[in-house]
Coordinates of C-alpha atoms and ligand atoms in Angstrom, one line a residue:
X1 CA 0.0 0.5 -0.1
X2 CA 2.0 3.0 -1.4
X3 CA 1.0 6.8 -0.5
X4 CA 0.2 8.5 -3.7
X5 CA 0.0 12.1 -2.0
X6 CA -0.7 14.3 0.4
X7 CA -3.9 16.9 0.2
X8 CA -3.0 19.8 3.3
X9 CA -6.5 21.0 3.4
X10 CA -7.3 24.2 5.8
X11 CA -11.0 25.2 6.5
X12 CA -12.3 28.0 8.8
X13 CA -14.8 26.5 11.3
X14 CA -16.6 29.6 13.2
X15 CA -16.8 28.5 16.8
X16 CA -21.0 29.1 18.8
X17 CA -19.4 30.9 21.0
X18 CA -16.0 32.5 22.1
X19 CA -14.2 30.4 24.3
X20 CA -10.9 32.1 26.7
X21 CA -8.9 30.4 28.1
X22 CA -6.0 32.8 30.4
X23 CA -4.0 32.4 27.6
X24 CA -6.4 34.4 25.0
X25 CA -10.3 34.2 22.8
X26 CA -10.7 31.5 20.6
X27 CA -13.9 32.7 18.6
X28 CA -12.9 30.4 15.3
X29 CA -10.9 27.5 14.2
X30 CA -8.7 27.7 11.6
X31 CA -8.5 23.8 10.7
X32 CA -5.2 22.0 9.1
X33 CA -6.6 19.0 7.8
X34 CA -4.6 15.9 6.1
X35 CA -6.0 13.5 4.3
X36 CA -3.7 10.5 3.0
X37 CA -4.0 9.1 -0.4
X38 CA -3.7 5.2 -1.4
X39 CA -4.3 3.0 -4.1
X40 CA -6.6 1.5 -1.2
X41 CA -7.7 3.8 0.8
X42 CA -8.1 7.7 1.7
X43 CA -7.1 8.1 5.5
X44 CA -7.8 11.5 8.1
X45 CA -6.0 13.6 10.4
X46 CA -6.7 16.3 12.3
X47 CA -3.9 19.2 13.2
X48 CA -4.4 20.4 16.3
X49 CA -2.1 23.7 16.3
X50 CA -4.1 27.3 16.5
X51 CA -3.5 29.3 14.7
X52 CA -1.5 31.1 16.9
X53 CA 1.2 29.7 19.5
X54 CA 0.2 30.9 22.5
X55 CA -1.0 27.0 24.3
X56 CA 2.5 25.7 23.2
X57 CA 5.1 26.7 20.6
X58 CA 3.3 25.1 17.3
X59 CA 0.9 27.2 15.2
X60 CA -1.5 26.2 12.2
X61 CA 1.0 27.4 9.6
X62 CA 4.3 26.2 11.1
X63 CA 2.5 23.3 11.4
X64 CA 1.7 23.2 7.2
X65 CA 5.0 24.7 6.9
X66 CA 6.3 21.4 8.4
X67 CA 4.5 19.4 6.8
X68 CA 5.1 20.1 3.0
X69 CA 8.4 20.7 3.6
X70 CA 10.3 17.8 6.1
X71 CA 7.5 15.8 7.5
X72 CA 5.6 14.2 4.4
X73 CA 8.6 14.2 2.2
X74 CA 10.1 12.6 5.4
X75 CA 7.4 9.6 4.5
X76 CA 7.9 5.9 3.9
X77 CA 6.6 4.3 0.6
X78 CA 4.6 2.2 2.7
X79 CA 1.4 3.4 4.2
X80 CA 3.0 1.3 7.8
X81 CA 2.0 3.4 10.5
X82 CA 4.0 2.2 12.8
X83 CA 6.9 3.5 10.5
X84 CA 5.7 6.6 10.3
X85 CA 6.8 8.5 14.4
X86 CA 10.4 6.5 13.5
X87 CA 10.7 7.8 9.7
X88 CA 10.2 11.6 11.3
X89 CA 11.7 11.6 14.8
X90 CA 14.7 13.5 13.9
X91 CA 12.9 16.5 13.4
X92 CA 12.8 17.6 16.7
X93 CA 9.2 18.8 18.1
X94 CA 6.3 19.7 15.8
X95 CA 5.1 16.9 17.7
X96 CA 1.2 18.4 16.4
X97 CA 2.0 18.0 12.9
X98 CA 3.5 14.7 13.0
X99 CA 0.3 13.7 14.8
X100 CA -2.1 14.5 12.1
X101 CA 0.5 12.9 9.5
X102 CA 0.3 9.6 11.6
X103 CA -2.6 9.9 11.8
X104 CA -4.0 9.9 8.6
X105 CA -1.8 7.2 7.3
X106 CA -3.3 5.1 10.3
X107 CA -6.5 5.8 9.3
X108 CA -5.7 5.3 5.9
X109 CA -4.1 1.4 6.8
X110 CA -7.5 0.6 9.0
X111 CA -10.4 1.6 6.5
X112 CA -8.1 -0.2 4.0
X113 CA -8.1 -3.2 6.9
X114 CA -11.9 -2.7 7.7
X115 CA -10.7 -2.3 11.3
X116 CA -11.3 0.3 13.4
X117 CA -9.2 2.5 15.0
X118 CA -10.5 2.1 18.5
X119 CA -10.4 -2.0 18.2
X120 CA -6.9 -1.3 16.7
X121 CA -6.2 1.0 20.0
X122 CA -7.5 -1.9 22.1
X123 CA -10.7 0.0 23.5
X124 CA -13.0 -1.7 26.0
X125 CA -16.1 -0.3 25.9
X126 CA -19.1 1.1 23.5
X127 CA -18.8 4.8 24.4
X128 CA -17.8 7.3 26.9
X129 CA -18.4 9.8 29.5
X130 CA -17.8 13.2 28.4
X131 CA -17.0 16.7 30.4
X132 CA -17.3 20.5 28.9
X133 CA -14.8 22.5 28.7
X134 CA -16.2 26.2 30.0
X135 CA -14.2 29.3 29.5
X136 CA -13.9 32.6 31.5
X137 CA -16.3 33.6 31.6
X138 CA -17.2 38.7 32.2
X139 CA -19.5 37.8 35.6
X140 CA -19.7 34.9 37.8
X141 CA -24.2 35.1 37.0
X142 CA -23.2 34.4 33.5
X143 CA -20.8 31.4 34.2
X144 CA -23.7 29.9 36.4
X145 CA -26.2 30.5 33.5
X146 CA -23.3 28.7 31.3
X147 CA -23.0 26.0 33.5
X148 CA -26.5 24.9 34.2
X149 CA -27.4 25.0 30.1
X150 CA -24.4 21.9 30.0
X151 CA -25.5 20.5 33.2
X152 CA -29.2 20.3 31.7
X153 CA -27.4 18.8 28.9
X154 CA -26.6 15.9 30.6
X155 CA -22.4 16.3 30.6
X156 CA -21.3 14.4 33.7
X157 CA -18.1 17.5 34.4
X158 CA -17.8 20.3 34.6
X159 CA -13.7 22.0 33.7
X160 CA -14.0 25.5 34.1
X161 CA -10.7 27.3 33.1
X162 CA -9.1 29.6 35.5
X163 CA -6.6 32.5 35.6
X164 CA -5.3 35.2 38.6
X165 CA -8.5 36.5 39.4
X166 CA -10.8 34.2 38.3
X167 CA -10.3 31.2 40.3
X168 CA -11.9 30.5 44.2
X169 CA -14.6 33.2 43.3
X170 CA -16.1 31.9 40.3
X171 CA -15.5 27.8 41.8
X172 CA -16.8 28.7 45.0
X173 CA -20.6 29.7 43.1
X174 CA -20.5 27.2 40.7
X175 CA -20.2 24.9 43.9
X176 CA -22.9 26.8 45.4
X177 CA -25.2 26.2 42.9
X178 CA -24.8 23.1 41.7
X179 CA -23.7 21.1 44.9
X180 CA -21.1 18.8 45.9
X181 CA -22.2 16.0 43.8
X182 CA -21.0 17.7 40.2
X183 CA -18.1 16.4 39.6
X184 CA -15.4 20.0 39.0
X185 CA -12.5 20.9 37.5
X186 CA -9.8 23.8 36.9
X187 CA -7.4 24.5 34.2
X188 CA -5.1 27.5 34.7
X189 CA -3.7 26.4 31.6
X190 CA -0.2 27.9 33.4
X191 CA -1.1 30.8 34.3
X192 CA -0.1 30.7 37.6
X193 CA 3.7 30.3 39.7
X194 CA 4.4 28.6 42.5
X195 CA 4.3 32.6 44.6
X196 CA 0.4 31.6 44.1
X197 CA 0.5 28.2 46.3
X198 CA -1.7 28.9 49.3
X199 CA -4.2 31.1 47.2
X200 CA -4.1 28.0 45.2
X201 CA -4.5 26.2 48.9
X202 CA -8.0 28.0 48.5
X203 CA -9.5 25.6 46.3
X204 CA -9.0 22.3 48.4
X205 CA -12.1 23.9 50.0
X206 CA -14.1 23.2 46.9
X207 CA -13.9 19.0 46.1
X208 CA -12.3 19.2 42.7
X209 CA -10.9 15.9 40.7
X210 CA -7.9 18.1 40.1
X211 CA -6.3 21.4 39.4
X212 CA -4.5 21.2 35.4
X213 CA -1.6 22.5 34.8
X214 CA -1.4 25.7 37.2
X215 CA 2.4 26.4 36.7
X216 CA 4.0 26.3 33.1
X217 CA 5.0 23.7 30.4
X218 CA 8.6 23.2 32.3
X219 CA 7.8 23.7 35.6
X220 CA 8.0 19.8 36.0
X221 CA 10.3 20.1 39.8
X222 CA 8.0 23.7 41.1
X223 CA 4.6 20.7 40.2
X224 CA 6.4 18.7 42.3
X225 CA 6.3 20.5 45.0
X226 CA 3.1 22.5 44.3
X227 CA 1.9 18.9 45.0
X228 CA 2.9 18.9 48.4
X229 CA 1.2 22.1 48.8
X230 CA -1.6 21.0 47.8
X231 CA -5.1 18.7 48.7
X232 CA -6.3 19.0 45.1
X233 CA -4.6 16.2 43.0
X234 CA -2.8 18.3 40.4
X235 CA -3.1 17.1 36.9
X236 CA -0.4 18.0 33.7
X237 CA -1.7 19.1 30.1
X238 CA 0.7 21.2 28.6
X239 CA 3.8 19.3 30.6
X240 CA 3.3 16.3 28.9
X241 CA 4.4 15.7 25.4
X242 CA 6.1 12.0 25.9
X243 CA 5.4 8.8 27.2
X244 CA 9.1 9.8 28.6
X245 CA 7.8 13.1 29.7
X246 CA 4.6 11.1 31.5
X247 CA 7.4 8.9 33.3
X248 CA 9.2 11.8 34.2
X249 CA 6.3 13.6 36.3
X250 CA 5.0 10.7 37.9
X251 CA 8.4 10.0 39.4
X252 CA 9.1 13.0 40.4
X253 CA 5.1 13.3 42.2
X254 CA 4.8 16.2 39.4
X255 CA 1.2 15.0 39.1
X256 CA -0.9 12.3 40.0
X257 CA -3.5 12.8 37.2
X258 CA -2.6 13.3 33.1
X259 CA -4.5 15.2 30.5
X260 CA -4.1 13.1 27.2
X261 CA -3.9 14.7 23.8
X262 CA -2.3 12.9 21.1
X263 CA -2.4 16.2 19.1
X264 CA -0.2 17.5 22.0
X265 CA 1.9 14.0 22.4
X266 CA 2.8 13.2 18.8
X267 CA -0.3 10.4 17.9
X268 CA -2.2 8.2 19.0
X269 CA 0.2 5.4 19.0
X270 CA 2.2 7.7 21.8
X271 CA -0.9 8.4 23.5
X272 CA -1.5 5.4 23.8
X273 CA 1.6 4.9 25.7
X274 CA 1.1 7.1 28.1
X275 CA -2.3 5.3 28.8
X276 CA -0.3 1.9 28.9
X277 CA 2.3 3.8 31.4
X278 CA 0.0 5.7 33.3
X279 CA -2.5 2.5 34.3
X280 CA 0.7 0.7 34.9
X281 CA 1.7 3.7 37.3
X282 CA -2.0 3.3 38.6
X283 CA -2.1 7.1 37.4
X284 CA -5.7 8.1 36.5
X285 CA -6.0 9.9 32.2
X286 CA -8.5 11.3 30.5
X287 CA -8.9 12.6 27.1
X288 CA -8.5 16.1 26.4
X289 CA -10.0 18.6 23.5
X290 CA -8.5 21.1 21.3
X291 CA -11.9 22.2 19.5
X292 CA -11.7 19.3 17.4
X293 CA -14.5 19.3 14.2
X294 CA -15.5 15.8 14.4
X295 CA -12.6 13.8 11.8
X296 CA -10.5 14.9 15.4
X297 CA -12.8 14.4 17.9
X298 CA -13.9 10.3 16.3
X299 CA -10.5 9.6 16.9
X300 CA -10.5 11.0 20.0
X301 CA -13.6 9.4 21.5
X302 CA -11.6 5.8 20.4
X303 CA -8.9 7.0 22.6
X304 CA -11.4 7.8 25.4
X305 CA -12.7 4.1 25.3
X306 CA -9.4 2.4 26.2
X307 CA -9.6 1.1 30.0
X308 CA -7.1 3.3 31.8
X309 CA -9.5 6.1 30.0
X310 CA -11.0 6.5 33.4
X311 CA -12.3 10.1 34.5
X312 CA -14.8 11.9 31.8
X313 CA -13.1 13.7 29.2
X314 CA -13.3 17.2 27.2
X315 CA -14.6 14.9 24.4
X316 CA -18.3 17.4 24.2
X317 CA -20.9 17.2 21.5
X318 CA -20.1 18.8 18.2
X319 CA -22.8 21.3 18.8
X320 CA -20.6 22.7 21.6
X321 CA -18.5 23.7 19.4
X322 CA -19.8 24.4 15.8
X323 CA -23.4 24.7 14.9
X324 CA -22.5 22.5 11.1
X325 CA -19.6 20.0 11.9
X326 CA -17.9 18.7 8.8
X327 CA -19.0 15.7 9.7
X328 CA -22.1 13.7 10.8
X329 CA -22.4 15.6 14.6
X330 CA -21.6 13.8 18.0
X331 CA -24.1 14.2 19.6
X332 CA -24.6 13.8 23.4
X333 CA -26.8 10.7 25.1
X334 CA -27.5 10.2 28.4
X335 CA -24.2 12.2 28.5
X336 CA -22.0 9.9 26.5
X337 CA -21.0 9.7 22.4
X338 CA -20.7 6.8 21.0
X339 CA -17.8 5.3 19.8
X340 CA -17.7 5.1 16.3
X341 CA -17.2 1.8 14.3
X342 CA -16.8 2.2 11.2
X343 CA -13.5 1.0 9.6
X344 CA -10.8 3.9 10.8
X345 CA -12.0 6.2 12.9
X346 CA -15.4 5.4 11.1
X347 CA -16.5 8.9 10.1
X348 CA -15.4 11.2 6.8
X349 CA -16.4 14.8 5.7
X350 CA -19.4 15.7 4.2
X351 CA -18.4 16.9 0.8
X352 CA -20.3 19.7 0.3
X353 CA -19.7 21.1 4.0
X354 CA -16.4 20.6 3.5
X355 CA -16.0 22.2 0.6
X356 CA -17.6 24.9 1.6
X357 CA -15.6 25.6 4.8
X358 CA -12.4 25.0 2.7
X359 CA -10.3 28.4 2.6
X360 CA -7.3 26.4 0.6
X361 CA -6.1 23.3 -0.2
X362 CA -2.4 22.0 -2.2
X363 CA -1.5 18.9 -3.8
X364 CA 1.6 17.4 -2.9
X365 CA 2.2 14.1 -5.1
X366 CA 5.0 11.6 -3.7
Ligands
LIG1 O1 -12.3 20.7 23.2 O2 -13.6 21.2 24.4 C1 -12.3 21.0 23.9 C2 -11.5 22.0 24.7 C3 -11.0 21.6 25.6 O3 -10.3 23.5 27.2 C4 -10.0 22.8 26.9 N1 -8.8 22.9 25.7 O4 -6.2 23.6 27.8 O5 -7.2 21.6 27.9 C5 -6.9 22.8 27.1 C6 -7.3 23.4 26.0 C7 -6.8 23.6 25.4 C8 -7.9 24.4 24.1 S1 -8.4 26.1 24.9 C9 -8.1 27.0 22.9
LIG2 MG1 -5.9 22.1 29.6

């Protein structure tokens, strides 16, 4: 199964409402889709890099340039997903770009053999429980309305984005309004320093599942010190870019939970390694999100069905993000999303919708 060529397609996807985090506000997603073509099947991958390098150092124009200039030319001729990572390894970093390409090769290979991604990865569930990530708002009443809407829709866990000045008060208000049974967690996207430890310890009063990435991505030692000062478990997101990072963080005591995002770690094979390692060490993992369209979401839901994913993920329904998704929409049923069962990632873009949202397409022959 030789790779004939790769298409890089950019699509513009307006979000249903702006999503504010400690590093910025997103009102639309500029998404790079990768389509790998072979004589037997095509495969899709979604690059999760954002328009600007604010979440991490990657950004979508940079990912496209990496793919066209270095990564696609370095692909092995045969569409062997296990060979992609080693072939791309000499190029440092750029894990989101690598992940998109590896996923597209993997999807093509699985479609050709008729196996679903969930089955290939080792999924043990047919549906996964879903949480939702709620952005920073202008006021607490506005936040309470947003959370009430999501609780009403059936989300089984709420994650609040926090930053200095928007932390204890919103968490306290949500806890008081929705009660102690609501599964609640927070995500700081690296907005604090160790000097904020005593302030962050005030969150211990609210029975949070976890605090995600309170400190900078390269502050592993500081996270380990913070973990000893907080009752709330620390979960790492931005800090974990590989299975090696996860092993180091766990052995240092920098976190007791890991947010697994395949894009951030270079793909689904590395994401599965992190799952396996954490499971063997008794560390819970859950599947994060990067405002994916149905293409990326389908693959994330398959991953979230592995047995070590014991906490609800940021794998929300399509309508939480997009009025019209590029695939048939993922819909919440009783707080869960169904794991796709078709070959590969199990979904495909709807051609007319894809055409409407496409801003550019580029074919790179092999
Ligand atoms: O896909 O529901 C989603 C977004 C979940 O909060 C989310 N993602 O740090 O975990 C995180 C953020 C990163 C993206 S923010 C634009
Ligand atoms: Mg996060």
